[in-house]
């Protein structure tokens, strides 16, 4: 059915009179294929030693929740990153496992640190999760704009971002997703680089080898 739908759309690709209608059909088809599965988690659920409080965000293959360690509310909250559903997907699980391995090797004040790697569920529903440092902050441009910072002050903050990137490169890690949403600044002015979910490992020649996982993530 999908093949037939695509051939039907392609057959009308050069028909300007039907262009808008074809685009709408393609968009609807894409939206159907890309619909995120219904989430399997809710506030109050236990994930490893943590209790979920509220969702912080989600991407194509995973979701991030604010959480606290069970039985010790005095400890700082953490960000729990995991597949969006209990079943998850193989690609999401592989990416999380890979991100955990990369973060475990990184220790820099401007990179959100890894606290724990765990597994939630058993059997077919088992999926890895990452407990990460929770960064309560604003995206870098928003932080600068809200304080009407002059160019010199903005550049000083950006140098800290570059320090984190250079450090990651020295550890043979390419982030590959540097954007405002992955660079937060706390109220104390601390810069934190987030989300190494599609990072790539380089060999000692500086070459980043391609894998099926990173090719999918790159697309």
CSV table of C-alpha atoms in Angstrom, one decimal:
chain,number,residue,atom,x,y,z
A,1,UNK,CA,0.0,0.0,0.0
A,2,UNK,CA,2.8,2.4,0.9
A,3,UNK,CA,4.6,1.7,-2.4
A,4,UNK,CA,1.4,2.4,-4.4
A,5,UNK,CA,0.8,5.6,-2.5
A,6,UNK,CA,4.3,6.9,-3.2
A,7,UNK,CA,4.1,6.0,-6.9
A,8,UNK,CA,0.7,7.8,-7.1
A,9,UNK,CA,2.3,10.9,-5.5
A,10,UNK,CA,5.4,10.8,-7.7
A,11,UNK,CA,3.3,10.5,-10.9
A,12,UNK,CA,1.8,13.9,-10.2
A,13,UNK,CA,5.0,15.5,-8.9
A,14,UNK,CA,5.3,17.7,-12.1
A,15,UNK,CA,1.6,18.6,-12.3
A,16,UNK,CA,1.5,22.2,-11.1
A,17,UNK,CA,-2.2,22.3,-11.0
A,18,UNK,CA,-2.2,19.5,-8.5
A,19,UNK,CA,1.0,20.5,-6.7
A,20,UNK,CA,-0.7,21.8,-3.6
A,21,UNK,CA,-3.0,18.8,-3.4
A,22,UNK,CA,0.0,16.4,-3.8
A,23,UNK,CA,2.0,18.3,-1.2
A,24,UNK,CA,-0.9,18.0,1.3
A,25,UNK,CA,-1.2,14.3,0.6
A,26,UNK,CA,2.5,13.7,1.0
A,27,UNK,CA,2.5,15.8,4.2
A,28,UNK,CA,-0.5,13.8,5.6
A,29,UNK,CA,1.2,10.5,4.6
A,30,UNK,CA,4.5,11.6,6.3
A,31,UNK,CA,2.6,12.7,9.4
A,32,UNK,CA,1.0,9.3,9.6
A,33,UNK,CA,4.3,7.5,9.3
A,34,UNK,CA,6.0,9.8,11.8
A,35,UNK,CA,3.4,9.8,14.5
A,36,UNK,CA,5.0,9.2,17.8
A,37,UNK,CA,3.7,6.2,19.7
A,38,UNK,CA,1.6,6.9,22.8
A,39,UNK,CA,3.8,7.3,25.8
A,40,UNK,CA,3.9,4.5,28.3
A,41,UNK,CA,5.1,6.6,31.2
A,42,UNK,CA,3.4,8.9,33.7
A,43,UNK,CA,4.3,11.1,36.6
A,44,UNK,CA,4.9,8.9,39.7
A,45,UNK,CA,6.3,6.0,37.8
A,46,UNK,CA,9.4,4.4,39.1
A,47,UNK,CA,12.4,4.1,36.7
A,48,UNK,CA,15.2,2.4,38.4
A,49,UNK,CA,15.9,4.2,41.7
A,50,UNK,CA,14.0,7.3,40.4
A,51,UNK,CA,10.5,8.6,40.4
A,52,UNK,CA,9.3,10.6,37.4
A,53,UNK,CA,7.9,14.1,38.1
A,54,UNK,CA,7.2,15.8,34.7
A,55,UNK,CA,8.3,15.5,31.1
A,56,UNK,CA,11.0,18.0,30.0
A,57,UNK,CA,11.0,17.3,26.3
A,58,UNK,CA,11.0,14.6,23.6
A,59,UNK,CA,12.7,13.9,20.3
A,60,UNK,CA,12.3,11.5,17.5
A,61,UNK,CA,13.3,8.4,19.5
A,62,UNK,CA,13.2,9.3,23.2
A,63,UNK,CA,11.8,11.3,26.0
A,64,UNK,CA,13.4,13.2,28.9
A,65,UNK,CA,11.7,13.4,32.3
A,66,UNK,CA,12.5,15.4,35.5
A,67,UNK,CA,12.9,12.8,38.3
A,68,UNK,CA,14.1,12.4,41.9
A,69,UNK,CA,15.7,9.6,43.7
A,70,UNK,CA,13.2,7.5,45.6
A,71,UNK,CA,13.3,8.1,49.3
A,72,UNK,CA,15.6,11.1,49.2
A,73,UNK,CA,13.8,14.2,48.0
A,74,UNK,CA,16.7,16.4,49.4
A,75,UNK,CA,19.0,15.3,46.6
A,76,UNK,CA,19.0,17.4,43.4
A,77,UNK,CA,16.7,16.3,40.6
A,78,UNK,CA,18.0,14.5,37.6
A,79,UNK,CA,17.0,14.3,34.0
A,80,UNK,CA,15.9,10.7,32.9
A,81,UNK,CA,16.4,10.0,29.2
A,82,UNK,CA,14.8,6.9,27.8
A,83,UNK,CA,12.8,5.5,24.8
A,84,UNK,CA,9.3,7.0,24.6
A,85,UNK,CA,7.5,3.7,25.2
A,86,UNK,CA,8.2,0.6,27.3
A,87,UNK,CA,8.7,-1.4,24.2
A,88,UNK,CA,10.8,1.3,22.6
A,89,UNK,CA,12.7,0.7,19.4
A,90,UNK,CA,16.0,-1.1,18.8
A,91,UNK,CA,17.5,2.1,17.3
A,92,UNK,CA,16.4,4.2,20.4
A,93,UNK,CA,17.9,1.6,22.8
A,94,UNK,CA,21.2,1.4,20.8
A,95,UNK,CA,21.5,5.2,20.7
A,96,UNK,CA,20.9,5.6,24.4
A,97,UNK,CA,23.4,2.9,25.2
A,98,UNK,CA,25.9,4.5,22.9
A,99,UNK,CA,25.3,8.0,24.4
A,100,UNK,CA,25.8,6.6,27.9
A,101,UNK,CA,29.1,5.0,26.9
A,102,UNK,CA,30.3,8.4,25.4
A,103,UNK,CA,29.2,10.5,28.3
A,104,UNK,CA,30.9,8.1,30.8
A,105,UNK,CA,34.2,9.0,29.2
A,106,UNK,CA,33.6,12.8,29.4
A,107,UNK,CA,34.2,15.0,32.5
A,108,UNK,CA,34.0,18.7,31.8
A,109,UNK,CA,32.2,21.5,33.8
A,110,UNK,CA,30.4,22.7,30.7
A,111,UNK,CA,29.1,19.3,29.6
A,112,UNK,CA,26.0,17.9,31.5
A,113,UNK,CA,27.4,14.9,33.3
A,114,UNK,CA,26.2,11.4,33.3
A,115,UNK,CA,25.0,10.1,36.7
A,116,UNK,CA,23.9,6.6,36.0
A,117,UNK,CA,23.1,4.1,33.3
A,118,UNK,CA,20.3,1.7,34.1
A,119,UNK,CA,17.8,-0.7,32.5
A,120,UNK,CA,14.1,-0.3,33.0
A,121,UNK,CA,11.8,-3.3,32.6
A,122,UNK,CA,12.5,-6.9,31.8
A,123,UNK,CA,12.4,-9.2,28.8
A,124,UNK,CA,11.0,-7.7,25.6
A,125,UNK,CA,10.1,-4.5,27.4
A,126,UNK,CA,13.6,-3.9,28.8
A,127,UNK,CA,15.1,-0.6,27.8
A,128,UNK,CA,18.2,1.4,28.9
A,129,UNK,CA,17.8,4.8,30.5
A,130,UNK,CA,20.3,7.5,31.4
A,131,UNK,CA,20.2,9.6,34.6
A,132,UNK,CA,21.8,12.9,33.7
A,133,UNK,CA,22.6,16.1,35.4
A,134,UNK,CA,19.4,18.3,35.3
A,135,UNK,CA,20.2,21.7,33.9
A,136,UNK,CA,17.6,24.3,34.9
A,137,UNK,CA,18.5,27.1,32.4
A,138,UNK,CA,17.7,29.0,29.2
A,139,UNK,CA,18.9,28.4,25.7
A,140,UNK,CA,22.1,30.4,25.1
A,141,UNK,CA,20.5,33.1,22.8
A,142,UNK,CA,17.5,33.6,25.1
A,143,UNK,CA,19.8,33.9,28.2
A,144,UNK,CA,21.8,36.6,26.4
A,145,UNK,CA,18.8,38.5,25.0
A,146,UNK,CA,16.9,38.5,28.3
A,147,UNK,CA,19.9,40.2,30.0
A,148,UNK,CA,20.6,42.5,27.0
A,149,UNK,CA,24.2,41.3,27.1
A,150,UNK,CA,26.8,43.2,25.0
A,151,UNK,CA,28.7,41.3,22.3
A,152,UNK,CA,31.8,40.9,24.5
A,153,UNK,CA,29.8,39.2,27.3
A,154,UNK,CA,28.1,36.9,24.8
A,155,UNK,CA,31.4,35.9,23.3
A,156,UNK,CA,32.8,35.0,26.8
A,157,UNK,CA,29.9,32.6,27.2
A,158,UNK,CA,30.4,31.2,23.8
A,159,UNK,CA,34.1,30.5,24.6
A,160,UNK,CA,32.9,28.2,27.3
A,161,UNK,CA,30.9,26.3,24.7
A,162,UNK,CA,34.0,26.1,22.5
A,163,UNK,CA,36.0,24.8,25.5
A,164,UNK,CA,33.5,22.0,25.9
A,165,UNK,CA,33.6,21.1,22.2
A,166,UNK,CA,37.4,21.1,22.1
A,167,UNK,CA,37.4,18.9,25.2
A,168,UNK,CA,35.0,16.5,23.5
A,169,UNK,CA,37.2,16.5,20.4
A,170,UNK,CA,40.3,15.7,22.5
A,171,UNK,CA,38.3,12.7,23.7
A,172,UNK,CA,37.6,11.8,20.1
A,173,UNK,CA,33.9,12.6,20.3
A,174,UNK,CA,32.1,14.7,17.7
A,175,UNK,CA,28.8,16.1,19.1
A,176,UNK,CA,27.1,16.5,15.6
A,177,UNK,CA,24.1,18.4,17.0
A,178,UNK,CA,25.3,21.7,18.2
A,179,UNK,CA,22.3,24.1,18.3
A,180,UNK,CA,20.7,26.6,20.7
A,181,UNK,CA,18.4,24.0,22.2
A,182,UNK,CA,21.4,21.9,23.2
A,183,UNK,CA,23.3,24.7,24.9
A,184,UNK,CA,21.7,25.9,28.2
A,185,UNK,CA,22.9,28.6,30.6
A,186,UNK,CA,21.8,28.4,34.3
A,187,UNK,CA,20.8,31.4,36.4
A,188,UNK,CA,24.3,31.3,37.8
A,189,UNK,CA,25.8,31.8,34.3
A,190,UNK,CA,27.0,28.3,33.9
A,191,UNK,CA,27.0,27.0,30.3
A,192,UNK,CA,26.1,23.4,29.8
A,193,UNK,CA,26.3,21.4,26.5
A,194,UNK,CA,23.6,18.7,26.3
A,195,UNK,CA,22.5,15.8,24.2
A,196,UNK,CA,25.2,13.6,22.8
A,197,UNK,CA,22.5,11.3,21.3
A,198,UNK,CA,23.9,11.4,17.8
A,199,UNK,CA,27.5,12.0,18.7
A,200,UNK,CA,30.1,10.1,16.7
A,201,UNK,CA,33.4,8.5,17.9
A,202,UNK,CA,36.5,9.3,15.9
A,203,UNK,CA,39.5,7.1,15.6
A,204,UNK,CA,43.0,8.4,16.6
A,205,UNK,CA,43.5,9.8,13.1
A,206,UNK,CA,40.6,12.2,13.5
A,207,UNK,CA,38.4,10.2,11.1
A,208,UNK,CA,34.8,9.6,12.2
A,209,UNK,CA,33.7,6.1,11.0
A,210,UNK,CA,30.2,5.6,9.8
A,211,UNK,CA,27.8,3.1,11.2
A,212,UNK,CA,24.2,2.2,10.4
A,213,UNK,CA,23.1,3.9,13.6
A,214,UNK,CA,24.9,7.2,12.9
A,215,UNK,CA,23.8,7.2,9.3
A,216,UNK,CA,20.2,6.9,10.5
A,217,UNK,CA,20.7,9.6,13.1
A,218,UNK,CA,22.4,11.8,10.6
A,219,UNK,CA,19.4,11.7,8.3
